[in-house]
Short mmCIF file of C-alpha atoms and ligand atoms in Angstrom, two decimals:
data_model
loop_
_atom_site.label_atom_id
_atom_site.label_comp_id
_atom_site.label_asym_id
_atom_site.label_seq_id
_atom_site.Cartn_x
_atom_site.Cartn_y
_atom_site.Cartn_z
CA MET F 142 27.99 -58.91 52.06
CA GLN F 143 25.29 -56.51 50.82
CA ALA F 144 23.56 -54.47 53.54
CA ILE F 145 19.80 -53.93 53.41
CA LEU F 146 17.85 -51.64 55.72
CA VAL F 147 14.65 -53.22 57.06
CA THR F 148 12.50 -50.73 58.96
CA GLY F 149 9.86 -51.66 61.55
CA GLY F 150 11.25 -55.17 62.03
CA ALA F 151 10.14 -55.39 65.66
CA GLY F 152 6.49 -55.05 64.67
CA PHE F 153 4.16 -57.78 63.48
CA ILE F 154 4.86 -58.23 59.76
CA GLY F 155 8.41 -56.82 59.93
CA ALA F 156 9.42 -59.38 62.59
CA ASN F 157 8.01 -62.30 60.61
CA PHE F 158 9.85 -60.94 57.57
CA VAL F 159 13.18 -60.41 59.38
CA ASN F 160 13.20 -63.97 60.74
CA TYR F 161 12.34 -65.37 57.30
CA PHE F 162 14.82 -63.17 55.40
CA VAL F 163 17.83 -63.36 57.76
CA ASN F 164 17.53 -67.13 57.73
CA LYS F 165 16.99 -67.48 53.98
CA TYR F 166 19.73 -65.04 52.86
CA PRO F 167 22.89 -65.42 54.97
CA ASN F 168 24.71 -63.25 52.41
CA TYR F 169 22.61 -60.18 53.10
CA HIS F 170 23.39 -58.09 56.15
CA VAL F 171 20.00 -57.04 57.52
CA VAL F 172 20.23 -53.73 59.36
CA MET F 173 16.95 -53.47 61.26
CA LEU F 174 15.84 -49.97 62.30
CA ASP F 175 12.94 -49.65 64.73
CA LYS F 176 11.86 -46.94 67.15
CA LEU F 177 10.31 -49.56 69.45
CA THR F 178 6.91 -47.93 69.84
CA TYR F 179 4.20 -49.61 71.92
CA ALA F 180 3.56 -51.87 68.88
CA ALA F 181 7.08 -53.34 68.86
CA ASN F 182 8.41 -56.39 70.64
CA LEU F 183 12.06 -57.39 70.22
CA ASP F 184 11.22 -60.91 71.44
CA ASN F 185 9.58 -61.34 68.04
CA VAL F 186 13.03 -61.27 66.40
CA GLN F 187 14.82 -63.21 69.12
CA GLU F 188 15.67 -66.02 66.70
CA SER F 189 17.58 -63.54 64.48
CA ALA F 190 19.26 -61.62 67.32
CA ASN F 191 22.48 -63.65 67.41
CA LYS F 192 22.82 -64.27 63.68
CA PRO F 193 26.02 -62.75 62.16
CA ASN F 194 24.04 -61.15 59.30
CA TYR F 195 21.68 -59.16 61.55
CA THR F 196 22.14 -55.83 63.35
CA PHE F 197 19.47 -54.00 65.32
CA ILE F 198 19.48 -50.19 65.59
CA LYS F 199 16.98 -48.45 67.84
CA GLY F 200 15.90 -45.22 66.19
CA ASP F 201 13.31 -43.20 64.35
CA ILE F 202 12.90 -43.25 60.55
CA CYS F 203 12.11 -39.51 60.80
CA ASP F 204 15.61 -38.83 62.23
CA ASN F 205 17.39 -37.62 59.09
CA GLU F 206 20.83 -37.52 60.73
CA LEU F 207 20.54 -41.11 61.91
CA VAL F 208 19.18 -42.41 58.60
CA ALA F 209 21.95 -40.61 56.64
CA LYS F 210 24.55 -42.11 59.01
CA LEU F 211 23.17 -45.62 58.49
CA PHE F 212 23.25 -45.30 54.69
CA LYS F 213 26.88 -44.22 54.89
CA GLU F 214 28.12 -46.52 57.63
CA TYR F 215 26.61 -49.71 56.18
CA ASP F 216 26.67 -48.59 52.52
CA LEU F 217 23.03 -49.68 52.25
CA LYS F 218 22.04 -51.10 48.86
CA GLY F 219 18.43 -51.92 49.64
CA VAL F 220 15.52 -50.74 51.78
CA ILE F 221 12.48 -52.81 52.73
CA HIS F 222 10.19 -50.41 54.51
CA PHE F 223 7.61 -51.71 57.01
CA ALA F 224 7.81 -49.09 59.79
CA ALA F 225 4.51 -47.31 60.28
CA GLU F 226 1.83 -46.36 62.70
CA SER F 227 -0.63 -49.06 61.68
CA HIS F 228 -3.77 -49.07 63.81
CA VAL F 229 -6.82 -47.36 62.28
CA ASP F 230 -8.47 -46.70 65.67
CA ASN F 231 -5.33 -44.90 66.92
CA SER F 232 -5.27 -42.82 63.72
CA ILE F 233 -8.75 -41.59 64.57
CA SER F 234 -7.79 -40.55 68.11
CA ASN F 235 -4.22 -39.36 67.36
CA PRO F 236 -3.65 -38.72 63.64
CA ARG F 237 -0.48 -36.62 64.06
CA ALA F 238 1.81 -39.59 64.73
CA PHE F 239 0.55 -41.19 61.51
CA ILE F 240 1.53 -38.21 59.39
CA GLU F 241 4.90 -37.95 61.09
CA THR F 242 5.97 -41.56 60.72
CA ASN F 243 4.08 -42.71 57.63
CA VAL F 244 4.59 -39.58 55.52
CA ASN F 245 7.65 -37.73 56.89
CA GLY F 246 9.43 -40.95 57.85
CA THR F 247 8.95 -42.46 54.39
CA PHE F 248 10.16 -39.20 52.82
CA THR F 249 13.30 -39.24 55.01
CA LEU F 250 14.14 -42.76 53.87
CA LEU F 251 13.49 -41.97 50.20
CA GLU F 252 15.57 -38.80 50.31
CA ASN F 253 18.54 -40.60 51.84
CA ALA F 254 18.24 -43.45 49.33
CA ARG F 255 18.23 -40.87 46.54
CA LEU F 256 21.31 -39.09 47.87
CA HIS F 257 23.21 -42.32 48.50
CA TRP F 258 22.33 -44.14 45.28
CA LEU F 259 21.93 -41.47 42.59
CA GLU F 260 24.37 -38.98 41.08
CA ALA F 261 21.57 -36.95 39.45
CA PRO F 262 17.98 -37.60 38.35
CA HIS F 263 17.91 -40.86 36.37
CA LYS F 264 21.69 -41.31 36.81
CA VAL F 265 22.66 -44.11 39.19
CA LYS F 266 26.06 -44.05 40.89
CA PRO F 267 28.32 -46.91 39.76
CA GLY F 268 27.84 -49.87 42.09
CA TYR F 269 24.23 -48.98 42.97
CA GLU F 270 22.57 -50.19 39.75
CA ASN F 271 20.51 -52.79 41.62
CA ALA F 272 19.87 -50.82 44.82
CA ARG F 273 16.10 -51.00 45.42
CA PHE F 274 13.57 -49.41 47.77
CA HIS F 275 10.55 -51.63 48.48
CA HIS F 276 7.62 -49.93 50.18
CA ILE F 277 5.05 -51.98 52.11
CA SER F 278 1.55 -50.57 51.85
CA THR F 279 -2.03 -51.58 52.37
CA ASP F 280 -5.22 -52.21 50.39
CA GLU F 281 -6.88 -49.60 52.62
CA VAL F 282 -5.54 -46.86 50.29
CA PHE F 283 -8.27 -47.87 47.80
CA GLY F 284 -11.13 -47.09 50.20
CA ALA F 285 -14.18 -49.32 50.48
CA LEU F 286 -15.84 -51.74 48.05
CA GLY F 287 -19.54 -52.59 47.88
CA ASP F 288 -20.82 -56.16 47.79
CA THR F 289 -18.92 -57.00 44.60
CA GLY F 290 -15.67 -56.20 42.79
CA TYR F 291 -11.99 -56.30 43.69
CA PHE F 292 -9.09 -53.89 44.12
CA THR F 293 -6.61 -54.11 41.25
CA GLU F 294 -3.38 -52.16 40.80
CA LYS F 295 -5.39 -49.71 38.65
CA THR F 296 -8.05 -48.93 41.27
CA PRO F 297 -7.99 -45.19 42.07
CA TYR F 298 -6.91 -44.21 45.57
CA ALA F 299 -9.75 -43.16 47.92
CA PRO F 300 -8.54 -43.56 51.52
CA SER F 301 -11.08 -43.14 54.33
CA SER F 302 -9.10 -42.91 57.59
CA PRO F 303 -6.09 -40.85 58.68
CA TYR F 304 -4.17 -44.16 58.63
CA SER F 305 -5.05 -45.05 55.04
CA ALA F 306 -4.62 -41.42 53.91
CA SER F 307 -1.11 -41.35 55.40
CA LYS F 308 -0.24 -44.64 53.68
CA ALA F 309 -1.67 -43.32 50.40
CA SER F 310 0.52 -40.21 50.76
CA SER F 311 3.58 -42.35 51.31
CA ASP F 312 2.78 -44.48 48.24
CA HIS F 313 2.52 -41.30 46.14
CA LEU F 314 5.90 -40.09 47.43
CA VAL F 315 7.52 -43.42 46.60
CA ARG F 316 6.11 -43.32 43.06
CA ALA F 317 7.15 -39.68 42.65
CA PHE F 318 10.76 -40.56 43.54
CA ASN F 319 10.66 -43.15 40.76
CA LYS F 320 9.19 -40.82 38.13
CA THR F 321 11.19 -37.71 39.07
CA TYR F 322 14.56 -39.16 40.04
CA GLY F 323 14.49 -42.67 38.60
CA LEU F 324 14.86 -44.22 42.05
CA ASN F 325 14.48 -47.99 41.76
CA ILE F 326 11.30 -48.60 43.74
CA THR F 327 8.60 -51.23 44.08
CA ILE F 328 5.37 -51.05 46.10
CA SER F 329 3.06 -53.73 47.47
CA ASN F 330 -0.50 -53.16 48.75
CA CYS F 331 -1.57 -56.07 50.89
CA SER F 332 -4.84 -57.12 52.49
CA ASN F 333 -5.30 -57.73 56.24
CA ASN F 334 -2.57 -59.93 57.71
CA TYR F 335 -2.83 -62.37 60.59
CA GLY F 336 -0.42 -64.79 62.23
CA PRO F 337 2.19 -64.99 65.02
CA CYS F 338 3.52 -61.86 66.76
CA GLN F 339 0.62 -59.50 66.06
CA HIS F 340 -0.13 -56.86 68.70
CA GLN F 341 -3.16 -57.52 70.87
CA GLU F 342 -4.89 -54.33 69.70
CA LYS F 343 -5.70 -56.01 66.35
CA LEU F 344 -8.85 -58.09 65.77
CA ILE F 345 -7.61 -61.68 65.76
CA PRO F 346 -5.16 -61.56 68.73
CA HIS F 347 -7.66 -59.41 70.62
CA VAL F 348 -10.42 -61.98 70.19
CA ILE F 349 -8.12 -64.83 71.24
CA SER F 350 -6.96 -62.89 74.28
CA GLN F 351 -10.51 -61.90 75.34
CA CYS F 352 -11.65 -65.53 75.03
CA LEU F 353 -8.78 -66.84 77.12
CA GLN F 354 -9.56 -64.25 79.82
CA GLU F 355 -13.31 -65.01 79.53
CA LYS F 356 -14.00 -61.33 78.80
CA SER F 357 -16.56 -59.90 76.38
CA ILE F 358 -15.55 -59.91 72.69
CA PRO F 359 -16.40 -56.52 71.12
CA VAL F 360 -17.55 -56.59 67.48
CA TYR F 361 -18.03 -53.28 65.64
CA GLY F 362 -21.53 -52.42 64.29
CA ASN F 363 -23.39 -55.45 62.92
CA GLY F 364 -20.16 -57.43 62.37
CA LYS F 365 -20.83 -57.62 58.61
CA ASN F 366 -17.76 -55.63 57.46
CA ILE F 367 -15.63 -57.78 55.16
CA ARG F 368 -11.85 -58.09 55.11
CA ASP F 369 -9.63 -60.24 52.90
CA TRP F 370 -7.25 -62.14 55.23
CA LEU F 371 -3.71 -63.25 54.38
CA TYR F 372 -1.37 -65.35 56.53
CA VAL F 373 1.66 -63.21 57.35
CA LEU F 374 4.26 -65.64 55.98
CA ASP F 375 2.52 -65.58 52.59
CA HIS F 376 2.90 -61.79 52.64
CA CYS F 377 6.63 -62.13 53.49
CA LYS F 378 7.18 -64.55 50.60
CA ALA F 379 5.41 -62.14 48.21
CA ILE F 380 7.64 -59.25 49.34
CA ASP F 381 10.74 -61.43 48.81
CA LEU F 382 9.61 -62.18 45.22
CA ILE F 383 8.78 -58.55 44.42
CA TYR F 384 12.02 -57.24 45.95
CA HIS F 385 14.12 -59.67 43.90
CA ASN F 386 12.16 -60.15 40.67
CA ALA F 387 9.77 -57.27 39.94
CA LYS F 388 10.58 -54.62 37.35
CA THR F 389 11.43 -51.18 38.70
CA GLY F 390 8.44 -48.90 39.39
CA GLU F 391 5.98 -51.81 39.65
CA THR F 392 3.14 -52.08 42.15
CA TYR F 393 1.60 -55.38 43.23
CA ASN F 394 -1.58 -56.12 45.16
CA ILE F 395 -1.20 -59.08 47.52
CA GLY F 396 -4.15 -61.13 48.74
CA GLY F 397 -5.22 -64.74 48.91
CA HIS F 398 -9.00 -64.57 48.22
CA ASN F 399 -9.99 -65.19 51.82
CA GLU F 400 -12.86 -62.78 52.35
CA ARG F 401 -14.67 -63.11 55.67
CA THR F 402 -17.04 -60.90 57.65
CA ASN F 403 -15.73 -59.83 61.05
CA VAL F 404 -18.35 -61.92 62.77
CA GLU F 405 -17.31 -65.00 60.76
CA ILE F 406 -13.72 -64.47 61.93
CA VAL F 407 -14.77 -64.12 65.56
CA THR F 408 -17.10 -67.12 65.44
CA LYS F 409 -14.42 -69.30 63.80
CA ILE F 410 -11.89 -68.42 66.52
CA CYS F 411 -14.51 -69.19 69.20
CA GLU F 412 -15.26 -72.58 67.64
CA ILE F 413 -11.59 -73.55 67.45
CA LEU F 414 -11.01 -72.49 71.07
CA ASP F 415 -14.13 -74.45 72.13
CA GLN F 416 -12.30 -77.54 70.82
CA LYS F 417 -8.81 -76.73 72.06
CA VAL F 418 -9.46 -75.13 75.48
CA PRO F 419 -13.15 -75.54 76.39
CA ARG F 420 -14.56 -73.10 78.95
CA LYS F 421 -14.79 -74.53 82.45
CA ASN F 422 -18.40 -73.31 82.89
CA GLY F 423 -19.53 -75.38 79.88
CA GLN F 424 -20.58 -72.30 77.89
CA LYS F 425 -19.35 -71.47 74.38
CA TYR F 426 -16.82 -68.70 73.73
CA ALA F 427 -19.29 -67.22 71.21
CA ASP F 428 -21.52 -66.35 74.19
CA LEU F 429 -18.93 -63.62 74.98
CA ILE F 430 -19.61 -61.73 71.69
CA THR F 431 -20.94 -58.18 72.26
CA TYR F 432 -21.84 -55.77 69.45
CA VAL F 433 -20.44 -52.25 70.06
CA THR F 434 -20.86 -48.85 68.36
CA ASP F 435 -19.30 -48.88 64.89
CA ARG F 436 -15.94 -47.23 64.12
CA PRO F 437 -16.42 -43.82 62.40
CA GLY F 438 -15.78 -44.07 58.66
CA HIS F 439 -15.61 -47.88 58.88
CA ASP F 440 -14.96 -49.21 55.34
CA PHE F 441 -17.50 -51.88 54.39
CA ARG F 442 -15.45 -54.30 52.32
CA TYR F 443 -11.88 -54.84 51.10
CA ALA F 444 -10.99 -57.54 48.57
CA ILE F 445 -7.85 -57.97 46.50
CA ASP F 446 -7.50 -59.21 42.95
CA PRO F 447 -4.02 -60.83 43.04
CA THR F 448 -3.95 -61.78 39.32
CA LYS F 449 -0.93 -59.57 38.54
CA ILE F 450 1.41 -61.04 41.16
CA GLN F 451 0.19 -64.55 40.35
CA THR F 452 0.81 -64.07 36.62
CA ASP F 453 4.07 -62.07 36.70
CA LEU F 454 5.82 -63.58 39.70
CA LYS F 455 4.03 -66.93 40.17
CA TRP F 456 3.14 -66.05 43.76
CA PHE F 457 0.28 -68.00 45.34
CA ALA F 458 -0.72 -68.05 49.00
CA ASP F 459 0.28 -71.31 50.71
CA GLU F 460 -2.31 -70.96 53.49
CA THR F 461 -6.09 -70.72 53.33
CA PHE F 462 -7.81 -68.95 56.22
CA ASP F 463 -8.83 -72.34 57.67
CA THR F 464 -5.20 -73.60 57.82
CA GLY F 465 -3.61 -70.26 58.82
CA ILE F 466 -5.97 -69.56 61.68
CA ILE F 467 -5.15 -72.91 63.35
CA LYS F 468 -1.40 -72.10 63.16
CA THR F 469 -2.10 -68.64 64.55
CA ILE F 470 -4.22 -69.83 67.47
CA ASP F 471 -1.66 -72.54 68.31
CA TRP F 472 1.07 -69.86 68.41
CA TYR F 473 -0.93 -67.64 70.80
CA LEU F 474 -1.80 -70.61 73.03
CA LYS F 475 1.89 -71.55 73.21
CA SER F 476 3.07 -68.00 73.93
CA LYS F 477 0.41 -66.92 76.45
N1 NAD T 677 -1.10 -55.52 59.64
C1 NAD T 677 -1.71 -55.57 58.48
O1 NAD T 677 -2.74 -56.26 58.33
C2 NAD T 677 -1.17 -54.83 57.28
C3 NAD T 677 -1.73 -55.05 56.02
C4 NAD T 677 -1.17 -54.40 54.92
C5 NAD T 677 -0.10 -53.55 55.06
N2 NAD T 677 0.41 -53.33 56.30
C6 NAD T 677 1.59 -52.44 56.42
O2 NAD T 677 2.67 -53.26 56.82
C7 NAD T 677 3.58 -52.52 57.63
C8 NAD T 677 3.81 -53.22 58.96
O3 NAD T 677 2.54 -53.38 59.62
P1 NAD T 677 2.45 -54.12 61.02
O4 NAD T 677 1.06 -54.59 61.19
O5 NAD T 677 3.60 -55.06 61.16
O6 NAD T 677 2.68 -52.87 61.99
P2 NAD T 677 3.05 -52.85 63.56
O7 NAD T 677 2.30 -51.69 64.12
O8 NAD T 677 2.86 -54.19 64.16
O9 NAD T 677 4.61 -52.54 63.58
C9 NAD T 677 5.13 -51.30 63.20
C10 NAD T 677 6.58 -51.24 63.62
O10 NAD T 677 7.12 -49.99 63.16
C11 NAD T 677 7.85 -49.40 64.22
N3 NAD T 677 7.80 -47.94 64.08
C12 NAD T 677 6.71 -47.14 64.19
N4 NAD T 677 7.07 -45.85 64.02
C13 NAD T 677 8.40 -45.85 63.77
C14 NAD T 677 9.34 -44.82 63.49
N5 NAD T 677 8.98 -43.54 63.44
N6 NAD T 677 10.64 -45.17 63.29
C15 NAD T 677 11.02 -46.46 63.34
N7 NAD T 677 10.17 -47.48 63.61
C16 NAD T 677 8.88 -47.17 63.81
C17 NAD T 677 7.15 -49.85 65.49
O11 NAD T 677 8.00 -49.74 66.62
C18 NAD T 677 6.79 -51.29 65.14
O12 NAD T 677 7.82 -52.17 65.47
C19 NAD T 677 2.96 -51.13 57.79
O13 NAD T 677 3.56 -50.27 56.85
C20 NAD T 677 1.49 -51.34 57.45
O14 NAD T 677 0.91 -50.17 56.92
C21 NAD T 677 -0.10 -53.95 57.41
#
């Protein structure tokens, strides 16, 4: 059974991925490494916890000794790397943790993959010919768009926040390990995800939670910032395809053409909740919306051109925002 290290599997996207992957591939042994920061919740991977092809290790991706031990002990032949500090607002108030985990942590994983899989630059050890490192990144590395245009794989990097700058740095390191050492890597840059298991600090779960507690719903600035939303399972399926089918060194942008302004997202959630759990006082949830001071350096618009992954790997999103948001709200209502 081939062992694959999945980092950050107790977080939002990692947990959705672990449950999908452990179930789909009983012949892979998924070794899940997570430090269990405030953003983690092991309940998210409860359905995988007792599967014979899953092992959880609590630990830090920056801990070189631990990472080296895991490569050796499990003879890891793959890495799918989600672990990160991921919240832009936290990166503004406490950027250090973002550099440590997103840059140094990614370097520690790459360096151990190099030492375990390669004899010398561009010389793979026998038995490790297919060992691959897949790095999960974000469209935020490209900076902000104006009213028109899309991010492609050729868009120059121009990150705005300590979060996106740390992710950009990690992407560069991953690419450098491919060019310099011939490490078999792939990278994906995805748009904003939503779906089950997301931490309440992020926009969609936060809005749902504020509504259900009848508290004010804060919206940054004029609410006109645009994000391109992708249902988390569609992201997981794209990663699966890239990990298994992409050529070495390739980068793919992942997005499903679901651009919405923040205020459209908030209003849509309010409308759905008005139907599903109407307020007792007869008012609308949208009455709770409050505009608050904008985030510093707030990027105006992100939008992905997914032509490359659609053409090369035949990946298409299964959910539109209108179908995915219903599934998401139903999950939060069930788990509250
Ligand atoms: N959420 C999005 O919309 C989005 C979009 C595109 C890309 N991404 C990327 O996807 C990945 C996962 O994002 P997410 O939203 O699931 O994040 P998350 O914050 O929900 O989860 C991150 C996980 O990583 C773990 N972690 C943090 N530091 C660690 C460390 N030093 N060692 C080991 N584990 C550590 C945390 O405990 C947590 O379980 C990140 O790399 C992020 O940059 C996220």
